[in-house]
Amino acid sequence: MDEVFRALADPTRRRLLDSLNARNGQTLRELCAGLDMARQSVSKHLAILEQATLITAVWRGREKFHYLNAVPINEIAQRWINQYDRARVEALADLKQALEGTPLDTTGNPEFVYTTYIRTTPERLWQALTQPAFTRRYWAGYTFESDWQPGSTIVVTTGDGRIADDPEQVVLESDPFRRLAYTWHNKTTCDGGTPEPRSKVAFHLEDTGGLVKLTVVHDGFLPGSKVLESISGGWPRVLADLKTLLETGELADPVR
């Protein structure tokens, strides 16, 4: 947490985070455009932010895109804001956003990128992502069942027991303990009632020695996607519960 506070202490780095908050998924060139600073200096600031896990970088071919990572800020909030106060804080934040008219930015690079570090092993984390006994505990009762081979379907059982047998929800990639990707449902519609294209979620697992770096990339959205808007609030809660479950064996009773 000390690295996070040191990174946030610099006004230039806060401006970079503000820029990513306004439009996530920018290249170095795009971030430099908003600063009167040499490219090399901006790169150094980005490296400090990435080391503090305040941003996540994803390569697309030869381009490196930078994304705001809310995990460290959320951990600060969890440390000093109790469950009762958190509900009131979230309500006030929602009210402020509604009054100021600052909706989630789903333009530019419409995708969700999230990184967290979990004190576990890649094998244990893989189990948590693929075994119904795990997902039921941190995913509000949902289970995902498959043989987890590329091309296989995934049967989803919802929290109230309904089975969502969708033949188009399939495993795209499966490299045990390293990478898992599958398609996501498209039941939410864009403006005008047209069904959205099916999106894709990918989990990247990297063993860093005692900790596993988990990066979730959910993409394949159209600009203005309603699915992206909904999952951007849902994924952080699911992954926070996953981290808590793996590190403590128990889940707190969160205020949702």
PDB file of C-alpha atoms in Angstrom:
ATOM      1  CA  MET A   1       0.000   0.000   0.000  1.00  0.00           C
ATOM      2  CA  ASP A   2       2.979   2.339   0.534  1.00  0.00           C
ATOM      3  CA  GLU A   3       3.754   2.170  -3.199  1.00  0.00           C
ATOM      4  CA  VAL A   4       0.197   3.252  -3.979  1.00  0.00           C
ATOM      5  CA  PHE A   5       0.430   6.342  -1.762  1.00  0.00           C
ATOM      6  CA  ARG A   6       3.851   7.248  -3.196  1.00  0.00           C
ATOM      7  CA  ALA A   7       2.502   6.929  -6.729  1.00  0.00           C
ATOM      8  CA  LEU A   8      -0.547   9.054  -5.941  1.00  0.00           C
ATOM      9  CA  ALA A   9       1.554  11.778  -4.312  1.00  0.00           C
ATOM     10  CA  ASP A  10       2.721  13.124  -7.680  1.00  0.00           C
ATOM     11  CA  PRO A  11       0.289  15.497  -9.485  1.00  0.00           C
ATOM     12  CA  THR A  12       1.406  14.352 -12.938  1.00  0.00           C
ATOM     13  CA  ARG A  13       0.589  10.748 -12.103  1.00  0.00           C
ATOM     14  CA  ARG A  14      -2.806  11.813 -10.761  1.00  0.00           C
ATOM     15  CA  ARG A  15      -3.440  13.608 -14.080  1.00  0.00           C
ATOM     16  CA  LEU A  16      -2.574  10.425 -15.963  1.00  0.00           C
ATOM     17  CA  LEU A  17      -5.057   8.492 -13.829  1.00  0.00           C
ATOM     18  CA  ASP A  18      -7.674  11.188 -14.420  1.00  0.00           C
ATOM     19  CA  SER A  19      -7.074  10.898 -18.159  1.00  0.00           C
ATOM     20  CA  LEU A  20      -7.559   7.122 -18.041  1.00  0.00           C
ATOM     21  CA  ASN A  21     -10.637   7.535 -15.882  1.00  0.00           C
ATOM     22  CA  ALA A  22     -12.104   9.818 -18.547  1.00  0.00           C
ATOM     23  CA  ARG A  23     -11.144   7.471 -21.399  1.00  0.00           C
ATOM     24  CA  ASN A  24      -9.705   4.101 -20.552  1.00  0.00           C
ATOM     25  CA  GLY A  25      -7.332   2.150 -22.773  1.00  0.00           C
ATOM     26  CA  GLN A  26      -4.914   4.806 -24.096  1.00  0.00           C
ATOM     27  CA  THR A  27      -1.516   4.448 -25.711  1.00  0.00           C
ATOM     28  CA  LEU A  28       1.581   6.334 -24.588  1.00  0.00           C
ATOM     29  CA  ARG A  29       1.182   8.703 -27.537  1.00  0.00           C
ATOM     30  CA  GLU A  30      -2.397   9.534 -26.542  1.00  0.00           C
ATOM     31  CA  LEU A  31      -1.461  10.104 -22.903  1.00  0.00           C
ATOM     32  CA  CYS A  32       1.441  12.364 -23.876  1.00  0.00           C
ATOM     33  CA  ALA A  33      -0.921  14.551 -25.901  1.00  0.00           C
ATOM     34  CA  GLY A  34      -2.491  15.880 -22.721  1.00  0.00           C
ATOM     35  CA  LEU A  35       0.795  16.703 -20.998  1.00  0.00           C
ATOM     36  CA  ASP A  36       3.522  19.251 -21.690  1.00  0.00           C
ATOM     37  CA  MET A  37       6.207  16.682 -20.974  1.00  0.00           C
ATOM     38  CA  ALA A  38       8.721  14.542 -22.837  1.00  0.00           C
ATOM     39  CA  ARG A  39       7.617  11.074 -23.871  1.00  0.00           C
ATOM     40  CA  GLN A  40      10.383   9.478 -21.771  1.00  0.00           C
ATOM     41  CA  SER A  41       9.204  11.305 -18.634  1.00  0.00           C
ATOM     42  CA  VAL A  42       5.620  10.170 -19.167  1.00  0.00           C
ATOM     43  CA  SER A  43       6.881   6.598 -19.626  1.00  0.00           C
ATOM     44  CA  LYS A  44       8.634   6.782 -16.234  1.00  0.00           C
ATOM     45  CA  HIS A  45       5.458   7.990 -14.538  1.00  0.00           C
ATOM     46  CA  LEU A  46       3.462   5.195 -16.169  1.00  0.00           C
ATOM     47  CA  ALA A  47       6.032   2.637 -14.996  1.00  0.00           C
ATOM     48  CA  ILE A  48       5.605   3.829 -11.394  1.00  0.00           C
ATOM     49  CA  LEU A  49       1.811   3.634 -11.701  1.00  0.00           C
ATOM     50  CA  GLU A  50       2.061   0.153 -13.181  1.00  0.00           C
ATOM     51  CA  GLN A  51       4.427  -0.993 -10.415  1.00  0.00           C
ATOM     52  CA  ALA A  52       1.899   0.259  -7.860  1.00  0.00           C
ATOM     53  CA  THR A  53      -0.786  -1.683  -9.828  1.00  0.00           C
ATOM     54  CA  LEU A  54      -2.790   1.516 -10.300  1.00  0.00           C
ATOM     55  CA  ILE A  55      -2.775   0.854 -14.029  1.00  0.00           C
ATOM     56  CA  THR A  56      -2.662  -2.288 -16.142  1.00  0.00           C
ATOM     57  CA  ALA A  57      -0.944  -2.470 -19.536  1.00  0.00           C
ATOM     58  CA  VAL A  58      -2.153  -4.769 -22.305  1.00  0.00           C
ATOM     59  CA  TRP A  59      -0.315  -5.282 -25.583  1.00  0.00           C
ATOM     60  CA  ARG A  60      -2.282  -5.322 -28.844  1.00  0.00           C
ATOM     61  CA  GLY A  61       0.236  -6.205 -31.509  1.00  0.00           C
ATOM     62  CA  ARG A  62       2.935  -3.541 -31.253  1.00  0.00           C
ATOM     63  CA  GLU A  63       0.720  -1.088 -29.347  1.00  0.00           C
ATOM     64  CA  LYS A  64       0.614  -0.931 -25.556  1.00  0.00           C
ATOM     65  CA  PHE A  65      -2.694   0.203 -24.067  1.00  0.00           C
ATOM     66  CA  HIS A  66      -3.005   1.476 -20.508  1.00  0.00           C
ATOM     67  CA  TYR A  67      -6.034   0.894 -18.281  1.00  0.00           C
ATOM     68  CA  LEU A  68      -7.019   2.274 -14.918  1.00  0.00           C
ATOM     69  CA  ASN A  69      -6.979  -0.471 -12.266  1.00  0.00           C
ATOM     70  CA  ALA A  70      -9.324   0.215  -9.363  1.00  0.00           C
ATOM     71  CA  VAL A  71      -8.086  -2.608  -7.124  1.00  0.00           C
ATOM     72  CA  PRO A  72      -5.558  -0.647  -4.967  1.00  0.00           C
ATOM     73  CA  ILE A  73      -8.010   2.221  -4.385  1.00  0.00           C
ATOM     74  CA  ASN A  74     -10.711  -0.283  -3.495  1.00  0.00           C
ATOM     75  CA  GLU A  75      -8.367  -1.962  -0.999  1.00  0.00           C
ATOM     76  CA  ILE A  76      -7.750   1.410   0.665  1.00  0.00           C
ATOM     77  CA  ALA A  77     -11.498   1.913   0.959  1.00  0.00           C
ATOM     78  CA  GLN A  78     -11.962  -1.572   2.404  1.00  0.00           C
ATOM     79  CA  ARG A  79      -9.283  -0.892   5.010  1.00  0.00           C
ATOM     80  CA  TRP A  80     -10.704   2.367   6.349  1.00  0.00           C
ATOM     81  CA  ILE A  81     -14.406   2.311   5.472  1.00  0.00           C
ATOM     82  CA  ASN A  82     -16.534  -0.221   7.359  1.00  0.00           C
ATOM     83  CA  GLN A  83     -19.383  -2.119   5.712  1.00  0.00           C
ATOM     84  CA  TYR A  84     -22.113   0.158   7.037  1.00  0.00           C
ATOM     85  CA  ASP A  85     -20.391   3.351   5.943  1.00  0.00           C
ATOM     86  CA  ARG A  86     -19.445   1.847   2.573  1.00  0.00           C
ATOM     87  CA  ALA A  87     -23.094   1.493   1.584  1.00  0.00           C
ATOM     88  CA  ARG A  88     -23.680   5.179   2.334  1.00  0.00           C
ATOM     89  CA  VAL A  89     -20.495   6.229   0.514  1.00  0.00           C
ATOM     90  CA  GLU A  90     -21.490   4.232  -2.574  1.00  0.00           C
ATOM     91  CA  ALA A  91     -24.980   5.730  -2.506  1.00  0.00           C
ATOM     92  CA  LEU A  92     -23.560   9.266  -2.330  1.00  0.00           C
ATOM     93  CA  ALA A  93     -21.122   8.511  -5.156  1.00  0.00           C
ATOM     94  CA  ASP A  94     -23.975   7.192  -7.318  1.00  0.00           C
ATOM     95  CA  LEU A  95     -26.033  10.292  -6.529  1.00  0.00           C
ATOM     96  CA  LYS A  96     -23.105  12.604  -7.385  1.00  0.00           C
ATOM     97  CA  GLN A  97     -22.590  10.828 -10.714  1.00  0.00           C
ATOM     98  CA  ALA A  98     -26.297  11.053 -11.558  1.00  0.00           C
ATOM     99  CA  LEU A  99     -26.524  14.754 -10.673  1.00  0.00           C
ATOM    100  CA  GLU A 100     -23.361  15.702 -12.532  1.00  0.00           C
ATOM    101  CA  GLY A 101     -24.267  13.637 -15.550  1.00  0.00           C
ATOM    102  CA  THR A 102     -20.972  11.742 -15.787  1.00  0.00           C
ATOM    103  CA  PRO A 103     -21.924   8.273 -17.035  1.00  0.00           C
ATOM    104  CA  LEU A 104     -19.438   5.453 -17.505  1.00  0.00           C
ATOM    105  CA  ASP A 105     -17.318   6.046 -20.573  1.00  0.00           C
ATOM    106  CA  THR A 106     -17.896   3.102 -22.916  1.00  0.00           C
ATOM    107  CA  THR A 107     -16.489   4.759 -26.046  1.00  0.00           C
ATOM    108  CA  GLY A 108     -12.982   4.726 -27.458  1.00  0.00           C
ATOM    109  CA  ASN A 109     -11.716   1.240 -26.561  1.00  0.00           C
ATOM    110  CA  PRO A 110     -14.891  -0.455 -25.265  1.00  0.00           C
ATOM    111  CA  GLU A 111     -13.433  -3.139 -23.050  1.00  0.00           C
ATOM    112  CA  PHE A 112     -12.946  -3.911 -19.375  1.00  0.00           C
ATOM    113  CA  VAL A 113      -9.473  -4.657 -17.957  1.00  0.00           C
ATOM    114  CA  TYR A 114      -8.882  -5.491 -14.289  1.00  0.00           C
ATOM    115  CA  THR A 115      -5.810  -6.761 -12.424  1.00  0.00           C
ATOM    116  CA  THR A 116      -5.519  -8.139  -8.912  1.00  0.00           C
ATOM    117  CA  TYR A 117      -2.885 -10.073  -6.967  1.00  0.00           C
ATOM    118  CA  ILE A 118      -4.058 -13.094  -4.980  1.00  0.00           C
ATOM    119  CA  ARG A 119      -2.047 -14.941  -2.359  1.00  0.00           C
ATOM    120  CA  THR A 120      -2.589 -18.429  -3.774  1.00  0.00           C
ATOM    121  CA  THR A 121      -1.201 -20.782  -6.427  1.00  0.00           C
ATOM    122  CA  PRO A 122      -2.090 -20.893 -10.147  1.00  0.00           C
ATOM    123  CA  GLU A 123      -3.522 -24.389  -9.616  1.00  0.00           C
ATOM    124  CA  ARG A 124      -5.782 -23.256  -6.811  1.00  0.00           C
ATOM    125  CA  LEU A 125      -6.924 -20.176  -8.743  1.00  0.00           C
ATOM    126  CA  TRP A 126      -7.676 -22.313 -11.802  1.00  0.00           C
ATOM    127  CA  GLN A 127      -9.888 -24.519  -9.625  1.00  0.00           C
ATOM    128  CA  ALA A 128     -11.700 -21.446  -8.343  1.00  0.00           C
ATOM    129  CA  LEU A 129     -12.399 -20.285 -11.906  1.00  0.00           C
ATOM    130  CA  THR A 130     -13.581 -23.638 -13.239  1.00  0.00           C
ATOM    131  CA  GLN A 131     -15.123 -25.707 -10.441  1.00  0.00           C
ATOM    132  CA  PRO A 132     -18.803 -25.158  -9.527  1.00  0.00           C
ATOM    133  CA  ALA A 133     -18.105 -25.730  -5.822  1.00  0.00           C
ATOM    134  CA  PHE A 134     -15.924 -22.597  -5.899  1.00  0.00           C
ATOM    135  CA  THR A 135     -17.895 -20.313  -8.215  1.00  0.00           C
ATOM    136  CA  ARG A 136     -21.075 -20.919  -6.228  1.00  0.00           C
ATOM    137  CA  ARG A 137     -19.442 -19.307  -3.195  1.00  0.00           C
ATOM    138  CA  TYR A 138     -18.097 -16.080  -4.683  1.00  0.00           C
ATOM    139  CA  TRP A 139     -20.376 -15.601  -7.704  1.00  0.00           C
ATOM    140  CA  ALA A 140     -23.738 -15.138  -5.944  1.00  0.00           C
ATOM    141  CA  GLY A 141     -24.638 -18.801  -6.318  1.00  0.00           C
ATOM    142  CA  TYR A 142     -23.799 -19.092 -10.031  1.00  0.00           C
ATOM    143  CA  THR A 143     -21.992 -22.177 -11.291  1.00  0.00           C
ATOM    144  CA  PHE A 144     -20.159 -22.743 -14.577  1.00  0.00           C
ATOM    145  CA  GLU A 145     -19.830 -26.365 -15.709  1.00  0.00           C
ATOM    146  CA  SER A 146     -17.734 -27.597 -18.619  1.00  0.00           C
ATOM    147  CA  ASP A 147     -14.885 -29.961 -19.424  1.00  0.00           C
ATOM    148  CA  TRP A 148     -13.007 -26.718 -20.214  1.00  0.00           C
ATOM    149  CA  GLN A 149     -11.708 -27.872 -23.576  1.00  0.00           C
ATOM    150  CA  PRO A 150     -11.673 -25.374 -26.479  1.00  0.00           C
ATOM    151  CA  GLY A 151     -15.000 -25.544 -28.296  1.00  0.00           C
ATOM    152  CA  SER A 152     -16.898 -27.141 -25.396  1.00  0.00           C
ATOM    153  CA  THR A 153     -20.103 -25.527 -24.169  1.00  0.00           C
ATOM    154  CA  ILE A 154     -20.499 -24.036 -20.690  1.00  0.00           C
ATOM    155  CA  VAL A 155     -23.680 -24.745 -18.737  1.00  0.00           C
ATOM    156  CA  VAL A 156     -24.504 -21.902 -16.361  1.00  0.00           C
ATOM    157  CA  THR A 157     -26.748 -22.449 -13.350  1.00  0.00           C
ATOM    158  CA  THR A 158     -28.018 -19.206 -11.846  1.00  0.00           C
ATOM    159  CA  GLY A 159     -28.311 -18.343  -8.180  1.00  0.00           C
ATOM    160  CA  ASP A 160     -32.000 -19.278  -8.108  1.00  0.00           C
ATOM    161  CA  GLY A 161     -31.395 -22.674  -9.724  1.00  0.00           C
ATOM    162  CA  ARG A 162     -32.320 -21.880 -13.321  1.00  0.00           C
ATOM    163  CA  ILE A 163     -30.125 -23.573 -15.917  1.00  0.00           C
ATOM    164  CA  ALA A 164     -28.952 -21.361 -18.771  1.00  0.00           C
ATOM    165  CA  ASP A 165     -27.954 -23.924 -21.415  1.00  0.00           C
ATOM    166  CA  ASP A 166     -26.678 -21.642 -24.167  1.00  0.00           C
ATOM    167  CA  PRO A 167     -25.034 -23.513 -27.077  1.00  0.00           C
ATOM    168  CA  GLU A 168     -23.126 -20.367 -28.060  1.00  0.00           C
ATOM    169  CA  GLN A 169     -21.504 -19.915 -24.650  1.00  0.00           C
ATOM    170  CA  VAL A 170     -18.346 -21.882 -25.312  1.00  0.00           C
ATOM    171  CA  VAL A 171     -14.732 -22.224 -24.227  1.00  0.00           C
ATOM    172  CA  LEU A 172     -12.433 -20.324 -26.598  1.00  0.00           C
ATOM    173  CA  GLU A 173      -9.033 -20.952 -25.008  1.00  0.00           C
ATOM    174  CA  SER A 174      -7.900 -23.241 -22.222  1.00  0.00           C
ATOM    175  CA  ASP A 175      -4.297 -23.413 -21.069  1.00  0.00           C
ATOM    176  CA  PRO A 176      -4.543 -24.807 -17.510  1.00  0.00           C
ATOM    177  CA  PHE A 177      -3.058 -22.588 -14.793  1.00  0.00           C
ATOM    178  CA  ARG A 178      -2.190 -19.900 -17.371  1.00  0.00           C
ATOM    179  CA  ARG A 179      -5.097 -18.706 -19.519  1.00  0.00           C
ATOM    180  CA  LEU A 180      -8.836 -19.305 -19.880  1.00  0.00           C
ATOM    181  CA  ALA A 181     -11.242 -17.558 -22.251  1.00  0.00           C
ATOM    182  CA  TYR A 182     -14.900 -18.053 -23.101  1.00  0.00           C
ATOM    183  CA  THR A 183     -17.822 -16.272 -24.731  1.00  0.00           C
ATOM    184  CA  TRP A 184     -20.267 -14.190 -22.730  1.00  0.00           C
ATOM    185  CA  HIS A 185     -24.044 -14.042 -23.092  1.00  0.00           C
ATOM    186  CA  ASN A 186     -25.654 -11.286 -25.201  1.00  0.00           C
ATOM    187  CA  LYS A 187     -29.063 -11.001 -23.547  1.00  0.00           C
ATOM    188  CA  THR A 188     -28.632  -7.304 -22.767  1.00  0.00           C
ATOM    189  CA  THR A 189     -29.503  -5.083 -25.709  1.00  0.00           C
ATOM    190  CA  CYS A 190     -28.035  -1.898 -27.143  1.00  0.00           C
ATOM    191  CA  ASP A 191     -30.131   1.259 -27.447  1.00  0.00           C
ATOM    192  CA  GLY A 192     -33.080   0.522 -29.683  1.00  0.00           C
ATOM    193  CA  GLY A 193     -33.521  -3.055 -28.468  1.00  0.00           C
ATOM    194  CA  THR A 194     -31.051  -4.738 -30.844  1.00  0.00           C
ATOM    195  CA  PRO A 195     -29.243  -7.697 -29.230  1.00  0.00           C
ATOM    196  CA  GLU A 196     -25.570  -6.962 -28.616  1.00  0.00           C
ATOM    197  CA  PRO A 197     -22.847  -9.073 -30.214  1.00  0.00           C
ATOM    198  CA  ARG A 198     -21.519 -11.807 -27.981  1.00  0.00           C
ATOM    199  CA  SER A 199     -18.501 -10.609 -25.994  1.00  0.00           C
ATOM    200  CA  LYS A 200     -15.473 -12.508 -24.674  1.00  0.00           C
ATOM    201  CA  VAL A 201     -13.863 -12.735 -21.246  1.00  0.00           C
ATOM    202  CA  ALA A 202     -10.273 -13.922 -20.755  1.00  0.00           C
ATOM    203  CA  PHE A 203      -8.402 -14.714 -17.532  1.00  0.00           C
ATOM    204  CA  HIS A 204      -4.590 -14.432 -17.543  1.00  0.00           C
ATOM    205  CA  LEU A 205      -2.796 -16.114 -14.614  1.00  0.00           C
ATOM    206  CA  GLU A 206       0.836 -15.257 -13.859  1.00  0.00           C
ATOM    207  CA  ASP A 207       2.744 -16.803 -10.962  1.00  0.00           C
ATOM    208  CA  THR A 208       4.862 -14.093  -9.322  1.00  0.00           C
ATOM    209  CA  GLY A 209       6.127 -16.225  -6.428  1.00  0.00           C
ATOM    210  CA  GLY A 210       3.693 -16.411  -3.525  1.00  0.00           C
ATOM    211  CA  LEU A 211       1.180 -14.278  -5.385  1.00  0.00           C
ATOM    212  CA  VAL A 212      -0.721 -14.897  -8.597  1.00  0.00           C
ATOM    213  CA  LYS A 213      -1.327 -11.922 -10.845  1.00  0.00           C
ATOM    214  CA  LEU A 214      -4.812 -12.299 -12.307  1.00  0.00           C
ATOM    215  CA  THR A 215      -5.749 -10.053 -15.215  1.00  0.00           C
ATOM    216  CA  VAL A 216      -9.302 -10.152 -16.554  1.00  0.00           C
ATOM    217  CA  VAL A 217      -9.927  -8.743 -20.027  1.00  0.00           C
ATOM    218  CA  HIS A 218     -13.566  -8.564 -21.138  1.00  0.00           C
ATOM    219  CA  ASP A 219     -13.901  -7.201 -24.675  1.00  0.00           C
ATOM    220  CA  GLY A 220     -15.794  -7.492 -27.939  1.00  0.00           C
ATOM    221  CA  PHE A 221     -18.269  -4.696 -27.136  1.00  0.00           C
ATOM    222  CA  LEU A 222     -19.838  -2.067 -29.342  1.00  0.00           C
ATOM    223  CA  PRO A 223     -19.461   1.609 -28.323  1.00  0.00           C
ATOM    224  CA  GLY A 224     -22.153   2.436 -25.776  1.00  0.00           C
ATOM    225  CA  SER A 225     -22.568  -1.216 -24.773  1.00  0.00           C
ATOM    226  CA  LYS A 226     -25.031  -1.838 -21.940  1.00  0.00           C
ATOM    227  CA  VAL A 227     -23.317  -5.147 -21.154  1.00  0.00           C
ATOM    228  CA  LEU A 228     -19.997  -3.337 -20.665  1.00  0.00           C
ATOM    229  CA  GLU A 229     -21.705  -0.847 -18.368  1.00  0.00           C
ATOM    230  CA  SER A 230     -23.149  -3.646 -16.223  1.00  0.00           C
ATOM    231  CA  ILE A 231     -20.068  -5.880 -16.040  1.00  0.00           C
ATOM    232  CA  SER A 232     -17.811  -2.923 -15.161  1.00  0.00           C
ATOM    233  CA  GLY A 233     -19.567  -2.777 -11.813  1.00  0.00           C
ATOM    234  CA  GLY A 234     -20.043  -6.515 -11.414  1.00  0.00           C
ATOM    235  CA  TRP A 235     -16.559  -7.876 -12.110  1.00  0.00           C
ATOM    236  CA  PRO A 236     -14.763  -5.917  -9.350  1.00  0.00           C
ATOM    237  CA  ARG A 237     -17.149  -7.295  -6.724  1.00  0.00           C
ATOM    238  CA  VAL A 238     -16.903 -10.857  -8.007  1.00  0.00           C
ATOM    239  CA  LEU A 239     -13.100 -10.737  -8.114  1.00  0.00           C
ATOM    240  CA  ALA A 240     -12.841  -9.112  -4.687  1.00  0.00           C
ATOM    241  CA  ASP A 241     -14.894 -11.988  -3.271  1.00  0.00           C
ATOM    242  CA  LEU A 242     -12.739 -14.496  -5.171  1.00  0.00           C
ATOM    243  CA  LYS A 243      -9.592 -12.988  -3.635  1.00  0.00           C
ATOM    244  CA  THR A 244     -11.096 -13.020  -0.136  1.00  0.00           C
ATOM    245  CA  LEU A 245     -12.240 -16.621  -0.479  1.00  0.00           C
ATOM    246  CA  LEU A 246      -8.860 -17.894  -1.679  1.00  0.00           C
ATOM    247  CA  GLU A 247      -6.835 -15.933   0.869  1.00  0.00           C
ATOM    248  CA  THR A 248      -9.022 -16.483   3.954  1.00  0.00           C
ATOM    249  CA  GLY A 249     -11.294 -19.420   3.136  1.00  0.00           C
ATOM    250  CA  GLU A 250     -14.291 -17.309   4.102  1.00  0.00           C
ATOM    251  CA  LEU A 251     -16.390 -14.539   2.621  1.00  0.00           C
ATOM    252  CA  ALA A 252     -17.541 -11.469   4.462  1.00  0.00           C
ATOM    253  CA  ASP A 253     -21.230 -10.636   4.352  1.00  0.00           C
ATOM    254  CA  PRO A 254     -20.985  -7.756   1.883  1.00  0.00           C
ATOM    255  CA  VAL A 255     -23.460  -4.916   1.600  1.00  0.00           C
ATOM    256  CA  ARG A 256     -24.630  -5.154  -2.015  1.00  0.00           C
TER     257      ARG A 256
END
